[in-house]
Tab-separated table of C-alpha atoms and ligand atoms in Angstrom:
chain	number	residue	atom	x	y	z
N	1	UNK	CA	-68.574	119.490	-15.665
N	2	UNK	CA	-68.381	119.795	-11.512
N	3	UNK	CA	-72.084	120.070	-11.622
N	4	UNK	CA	-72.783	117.435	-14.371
N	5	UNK	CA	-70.803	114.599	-12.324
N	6	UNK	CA	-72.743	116.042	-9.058
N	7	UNK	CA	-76.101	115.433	-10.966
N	8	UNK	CA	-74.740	111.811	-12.077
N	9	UNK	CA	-73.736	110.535	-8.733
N	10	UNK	CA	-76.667	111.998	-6.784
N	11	UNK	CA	-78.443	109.974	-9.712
N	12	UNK	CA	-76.398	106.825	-8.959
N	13	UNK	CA	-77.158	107.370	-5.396
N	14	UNK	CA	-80.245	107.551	-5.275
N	15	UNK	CA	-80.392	104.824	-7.492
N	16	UNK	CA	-78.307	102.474	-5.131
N	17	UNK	CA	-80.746	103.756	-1.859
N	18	UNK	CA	-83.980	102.464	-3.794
N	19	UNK	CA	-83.198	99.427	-4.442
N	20	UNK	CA	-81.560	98.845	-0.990
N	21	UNK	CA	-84.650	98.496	1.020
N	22	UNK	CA	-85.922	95.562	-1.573
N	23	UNK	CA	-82.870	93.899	-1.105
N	24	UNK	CA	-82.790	94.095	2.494
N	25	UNK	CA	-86.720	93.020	2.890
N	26	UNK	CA	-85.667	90.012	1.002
N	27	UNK	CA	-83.063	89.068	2.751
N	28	UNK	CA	-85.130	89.780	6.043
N	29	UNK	CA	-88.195	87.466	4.525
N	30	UNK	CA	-85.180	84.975	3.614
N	31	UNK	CA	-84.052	85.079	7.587
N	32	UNK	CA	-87.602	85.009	8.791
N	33	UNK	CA	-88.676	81.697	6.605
N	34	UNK	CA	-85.751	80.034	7.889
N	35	UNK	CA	-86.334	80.921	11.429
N	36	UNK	CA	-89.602	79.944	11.363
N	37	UNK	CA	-88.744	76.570	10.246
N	38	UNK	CA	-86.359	76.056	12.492
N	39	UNK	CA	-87.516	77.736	15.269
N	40	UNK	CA	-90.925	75.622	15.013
N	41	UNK	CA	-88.763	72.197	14.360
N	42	UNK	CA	-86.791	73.697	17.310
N	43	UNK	CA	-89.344	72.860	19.757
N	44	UNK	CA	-88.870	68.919	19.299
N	45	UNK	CA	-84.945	69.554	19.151
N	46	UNK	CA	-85.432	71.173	22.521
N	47	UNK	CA	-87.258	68.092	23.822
N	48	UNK	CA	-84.641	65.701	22.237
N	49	UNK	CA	-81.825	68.006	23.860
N	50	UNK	CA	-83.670	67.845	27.491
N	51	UNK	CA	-84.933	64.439	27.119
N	52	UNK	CA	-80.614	63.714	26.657
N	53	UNK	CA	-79.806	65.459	29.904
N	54	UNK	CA	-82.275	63.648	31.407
N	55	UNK	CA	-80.836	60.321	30.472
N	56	UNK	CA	-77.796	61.683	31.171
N	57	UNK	CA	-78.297	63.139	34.910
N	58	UNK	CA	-77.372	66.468	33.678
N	59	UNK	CA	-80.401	68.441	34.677
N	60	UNK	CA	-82.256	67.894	38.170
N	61	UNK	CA	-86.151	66.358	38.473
N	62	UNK	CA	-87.902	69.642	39.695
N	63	UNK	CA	-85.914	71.737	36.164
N	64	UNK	CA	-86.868	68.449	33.615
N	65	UNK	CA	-90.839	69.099	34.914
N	66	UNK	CA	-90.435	72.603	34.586
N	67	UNK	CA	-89.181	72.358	31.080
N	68	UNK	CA	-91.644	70.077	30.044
N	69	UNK	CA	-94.007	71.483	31.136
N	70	UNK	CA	-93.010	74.553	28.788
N	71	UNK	CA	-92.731	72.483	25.991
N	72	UNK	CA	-95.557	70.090	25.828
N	73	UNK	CA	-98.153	73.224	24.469
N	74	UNK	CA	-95.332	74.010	22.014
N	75	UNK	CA	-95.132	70.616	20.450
N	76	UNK	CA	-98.747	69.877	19.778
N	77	UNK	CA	-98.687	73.160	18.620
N	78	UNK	CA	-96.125	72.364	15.795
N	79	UNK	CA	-98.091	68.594	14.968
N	80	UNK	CA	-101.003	70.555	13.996
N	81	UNK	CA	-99.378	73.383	12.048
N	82	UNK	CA	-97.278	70.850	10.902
N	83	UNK	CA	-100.348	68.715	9.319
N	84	UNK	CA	-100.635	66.239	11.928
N	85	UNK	CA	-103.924	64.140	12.404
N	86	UNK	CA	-104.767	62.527	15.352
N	87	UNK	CA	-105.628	58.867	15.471
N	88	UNK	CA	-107.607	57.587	18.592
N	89	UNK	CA	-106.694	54.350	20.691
N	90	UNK	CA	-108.715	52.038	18.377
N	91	UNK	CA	-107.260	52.876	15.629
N	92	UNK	CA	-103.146	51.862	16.853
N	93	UNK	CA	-101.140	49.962	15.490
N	94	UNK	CA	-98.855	46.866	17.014
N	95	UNK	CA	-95.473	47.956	16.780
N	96	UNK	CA	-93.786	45.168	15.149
N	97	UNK	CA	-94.720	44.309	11.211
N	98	UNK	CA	-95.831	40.040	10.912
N	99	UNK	CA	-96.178	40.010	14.168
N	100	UNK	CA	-98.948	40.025	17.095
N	101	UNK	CA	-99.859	40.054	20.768
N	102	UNK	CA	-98.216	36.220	21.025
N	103	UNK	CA	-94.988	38.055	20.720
N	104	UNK	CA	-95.149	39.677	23.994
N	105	UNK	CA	-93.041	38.173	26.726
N	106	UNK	CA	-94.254	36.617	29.802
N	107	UNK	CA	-97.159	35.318	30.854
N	108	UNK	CA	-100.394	37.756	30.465
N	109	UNK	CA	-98.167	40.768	30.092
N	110	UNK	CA	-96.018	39.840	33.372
N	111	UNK	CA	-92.742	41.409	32.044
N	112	UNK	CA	-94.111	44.393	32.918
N	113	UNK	CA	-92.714	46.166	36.314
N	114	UNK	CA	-92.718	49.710	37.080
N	115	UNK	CA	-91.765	49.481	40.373
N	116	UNK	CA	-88.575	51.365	40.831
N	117	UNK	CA	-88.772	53.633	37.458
N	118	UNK	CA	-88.381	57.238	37.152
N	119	UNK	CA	-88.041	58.849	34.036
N	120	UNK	CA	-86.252	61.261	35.764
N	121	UNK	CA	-83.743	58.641	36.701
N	122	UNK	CA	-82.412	58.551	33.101
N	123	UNK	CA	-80.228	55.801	31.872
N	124	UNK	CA	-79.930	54.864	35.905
N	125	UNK	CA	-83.632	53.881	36.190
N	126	UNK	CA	-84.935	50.657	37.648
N	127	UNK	CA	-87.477	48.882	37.285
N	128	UNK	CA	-88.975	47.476	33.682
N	129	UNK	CA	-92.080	49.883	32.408
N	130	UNK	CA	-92.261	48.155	29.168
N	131	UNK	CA	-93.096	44.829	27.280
N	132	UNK	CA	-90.472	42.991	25.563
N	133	UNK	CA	-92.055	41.941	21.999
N	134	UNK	CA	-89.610	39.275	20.998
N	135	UNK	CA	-88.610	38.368	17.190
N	136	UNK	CA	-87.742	34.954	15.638
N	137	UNK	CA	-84.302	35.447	15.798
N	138	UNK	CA	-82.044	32.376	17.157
N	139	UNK	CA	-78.817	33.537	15.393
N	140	UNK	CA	-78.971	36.826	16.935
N	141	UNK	CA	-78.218	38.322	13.632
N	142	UNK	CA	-81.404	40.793	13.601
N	143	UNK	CA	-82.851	39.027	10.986
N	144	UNK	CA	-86.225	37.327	11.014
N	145	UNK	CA	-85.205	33.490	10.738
N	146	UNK	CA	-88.550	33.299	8.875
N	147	UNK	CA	-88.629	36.001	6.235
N	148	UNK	CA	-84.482	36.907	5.996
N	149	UNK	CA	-85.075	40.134	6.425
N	150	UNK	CA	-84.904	42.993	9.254
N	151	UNK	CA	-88.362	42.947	11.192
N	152	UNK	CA	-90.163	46.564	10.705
N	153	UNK	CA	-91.253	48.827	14.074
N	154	UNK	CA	-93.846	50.764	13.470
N	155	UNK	CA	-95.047	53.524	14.820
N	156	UNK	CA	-98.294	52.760	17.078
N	157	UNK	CA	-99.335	55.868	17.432
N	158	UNK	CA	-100.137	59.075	16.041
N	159	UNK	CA	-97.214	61.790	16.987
N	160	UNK	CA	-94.116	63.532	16.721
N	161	UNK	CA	-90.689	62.209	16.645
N	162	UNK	CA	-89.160	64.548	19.467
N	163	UNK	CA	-86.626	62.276	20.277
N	164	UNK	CA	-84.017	59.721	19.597
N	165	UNK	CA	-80.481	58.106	19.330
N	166	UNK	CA	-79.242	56.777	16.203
N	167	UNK	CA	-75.861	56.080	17.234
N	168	UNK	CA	-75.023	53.097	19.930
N	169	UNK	CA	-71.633	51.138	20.038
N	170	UNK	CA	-71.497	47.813	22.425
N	171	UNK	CA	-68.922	49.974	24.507
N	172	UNK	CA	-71.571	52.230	25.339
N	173	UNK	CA	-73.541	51.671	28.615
N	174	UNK	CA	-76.817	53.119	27.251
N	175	UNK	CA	-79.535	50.579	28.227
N	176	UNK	CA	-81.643	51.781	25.531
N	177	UNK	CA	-79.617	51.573	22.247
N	178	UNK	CA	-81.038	53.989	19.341
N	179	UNK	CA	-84.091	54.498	20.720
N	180	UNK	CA	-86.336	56.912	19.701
N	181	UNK	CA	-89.260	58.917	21.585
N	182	UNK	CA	-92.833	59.695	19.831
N	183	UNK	CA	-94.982	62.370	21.642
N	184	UNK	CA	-99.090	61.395	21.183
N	185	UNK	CA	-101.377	64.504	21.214
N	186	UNK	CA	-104.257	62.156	21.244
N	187	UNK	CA	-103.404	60.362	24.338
N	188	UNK	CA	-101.187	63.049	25.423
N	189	UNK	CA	-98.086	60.535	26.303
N	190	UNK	CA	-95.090	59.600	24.845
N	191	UNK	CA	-94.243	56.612	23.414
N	192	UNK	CA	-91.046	54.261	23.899
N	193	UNK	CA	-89.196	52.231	21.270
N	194	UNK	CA	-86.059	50.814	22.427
N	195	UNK	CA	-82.810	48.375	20.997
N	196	UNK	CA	-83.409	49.097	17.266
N	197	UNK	CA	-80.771	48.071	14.792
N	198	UNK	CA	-81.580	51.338	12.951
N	199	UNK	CA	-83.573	54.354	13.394
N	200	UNK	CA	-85.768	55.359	10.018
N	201	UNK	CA	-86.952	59.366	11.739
N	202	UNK	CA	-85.912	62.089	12.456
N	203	UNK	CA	-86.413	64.603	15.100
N	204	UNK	CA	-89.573	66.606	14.216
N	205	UNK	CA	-91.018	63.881	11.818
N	206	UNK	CA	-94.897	63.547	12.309
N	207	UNK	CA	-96.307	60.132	12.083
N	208	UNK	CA	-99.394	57.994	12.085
N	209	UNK	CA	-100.401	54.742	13.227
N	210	UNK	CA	-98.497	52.160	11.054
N	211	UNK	CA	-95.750	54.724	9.633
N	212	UNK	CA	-92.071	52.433	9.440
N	213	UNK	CA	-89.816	54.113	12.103
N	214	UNK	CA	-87.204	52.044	12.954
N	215	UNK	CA	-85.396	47.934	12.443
N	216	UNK	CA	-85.743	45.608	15.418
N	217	UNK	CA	-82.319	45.202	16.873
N	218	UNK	CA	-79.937	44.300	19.659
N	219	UNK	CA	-79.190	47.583	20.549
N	220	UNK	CA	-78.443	48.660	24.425
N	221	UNK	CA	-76.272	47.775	26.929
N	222	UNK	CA	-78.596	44.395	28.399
N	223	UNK	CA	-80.150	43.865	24.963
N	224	UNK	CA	-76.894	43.441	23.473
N	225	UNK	CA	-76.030	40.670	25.943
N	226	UNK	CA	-75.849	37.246	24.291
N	227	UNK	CA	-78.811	35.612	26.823
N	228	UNK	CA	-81.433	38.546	25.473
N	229	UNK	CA	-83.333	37.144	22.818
N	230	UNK	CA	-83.655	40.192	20.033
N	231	UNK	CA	-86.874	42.113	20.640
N	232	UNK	CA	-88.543	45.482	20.495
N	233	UNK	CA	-88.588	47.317	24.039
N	234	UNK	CA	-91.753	49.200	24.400
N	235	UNK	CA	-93.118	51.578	27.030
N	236	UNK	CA	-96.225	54.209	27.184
N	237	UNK	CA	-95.661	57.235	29.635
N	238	UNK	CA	-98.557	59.887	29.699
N	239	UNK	CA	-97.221	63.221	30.340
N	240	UNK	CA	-99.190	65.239	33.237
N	241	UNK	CA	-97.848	68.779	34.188
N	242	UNK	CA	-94.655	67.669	32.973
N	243	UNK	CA	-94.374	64.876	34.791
N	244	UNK	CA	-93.989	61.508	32.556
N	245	UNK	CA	-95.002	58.663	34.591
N	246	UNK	CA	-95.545	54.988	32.464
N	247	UNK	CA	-98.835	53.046	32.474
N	248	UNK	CA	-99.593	49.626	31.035
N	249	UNK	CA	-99.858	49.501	27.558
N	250	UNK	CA	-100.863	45.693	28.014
N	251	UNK	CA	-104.419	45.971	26.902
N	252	UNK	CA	-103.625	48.417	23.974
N	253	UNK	CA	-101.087	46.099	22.939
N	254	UNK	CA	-103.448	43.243	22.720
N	255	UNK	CA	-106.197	45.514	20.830
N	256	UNK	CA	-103.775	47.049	18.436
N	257	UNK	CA	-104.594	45.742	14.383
N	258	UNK	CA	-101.909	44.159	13.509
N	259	UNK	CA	-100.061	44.569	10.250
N	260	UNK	CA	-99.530	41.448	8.329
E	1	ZN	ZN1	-87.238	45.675	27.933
């Protein structure tokens, strides 16, 4: 009897051992498909997480770079893997749906003025590295007075979504509103889209030129203001060695196809 319930639990035992390592291999390849995911989609949460202390003035210039500079490799890495296509200059898109360069304010592109910007600044920055691209809007209600509906920004670019805000209340003294940041392999920059009324991405989304990412809005501390027209606040910054510094999207702006 000692023997035979020996025999049976050695059995059972053995038993139990075998199928342990399947179990625990699944559970591993389980772990290791999640991780992946999110450790890939980590690399834009990263940015969005930096890009935040940034704004902030939680993190100094010479750490930002550094970081950047770590991360830049990492995101095209994940566009690609990811399925992304690049799209080259001519094929962009103006960032605002039924509308075209005529939207732009000033005179010739005058409203833009980088004198005085960082990005490293954050949400203290001066200067004005962007053009406003202004909606028919007279009620300030964020709807086109034309069409009664919310005027579509679209995404100009090729990219990533690596980061954004989605949140803003007009107690807050964020200048940008829910903005949201798209990194460019192609042109290796990031690009700007400030004072929406609602954010459509999220961070790690890939896009292309054209792709609906956000609602025009008042958004922001300034844009908020009653004697701001409602428009779409839009920069370019190429990133170099981790260093963003804007350029003039003017001309890019005035070639872009415009969406109808
Ligand atoms: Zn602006």
């Amino acid at each position: 009897m000692q023997i035979y319930i020996l025999i049976l639990s050695l059995f059972f035992s053995t038993g139990f051992d075998c199928s342990k390592p399947g179990k625990i291999q699944d559970v591993e390849k389980i772990q290791n498909n999640s991780m992946s995911k999110d450790s890939s989609t980590n690399v834009c949460v990263e940015f969005d997480e930096l890009n935040t202390k940034v704004r902030d003035g939680e993190i100094s210039k010479k750490d930002a770079i550094e970081q950047i500079k770590i991360l830049i490799p990492k995101i095209k890495k994940y566009f690609f893997d990811n399925g992304g296509k690049e799209y080259t200059y001519k094929e962009w898109v103006f960032p605002l749906k039924g509308y075209g360069p005529s939207a732009i304010g000033g005179k010739n592109g005058s409203g833009y003025n980088a004198s005085g910007y960082d990005y490293f600044d954050g949400n203290k920055h001066g200067g004005h590295p962007a053009h406003d691209i202004f909606i028919n809007d007279r009620n300030q209600d964020d709807i086109d007075d034309y069409t009664g509906e919310p005027v579509d920004v679209l995404s100009m670019s090729s990219g990533v979504v690596v980061a954004l805000e989605k949140e803003w209340s007009p107690d807050s003294d964020l200048k940008g509103g829910k903005y949201i940041w798209i990194y460019d392999t192609y042109s290796e920059s990031l690009f700007y889209y400030a004072h929406n009324r609602k954010v459509v991405v999220n961070v790690g989304d890939i896009v292309k030129p054209g792709d609906k990412i956000a609602e025009v809005g008042r958004t922001g501390l300034n844009a908020y203001k009653k004697r701001s027209p409602t428009h779409l606040h839009f920069s370019l910054m190429p990133v170099k060695d981790g260093v963003v510094k804007p350029e003039n999207p003017y001309e890019d702006l005035i070639n872009a196809r415009v969406i109808r």
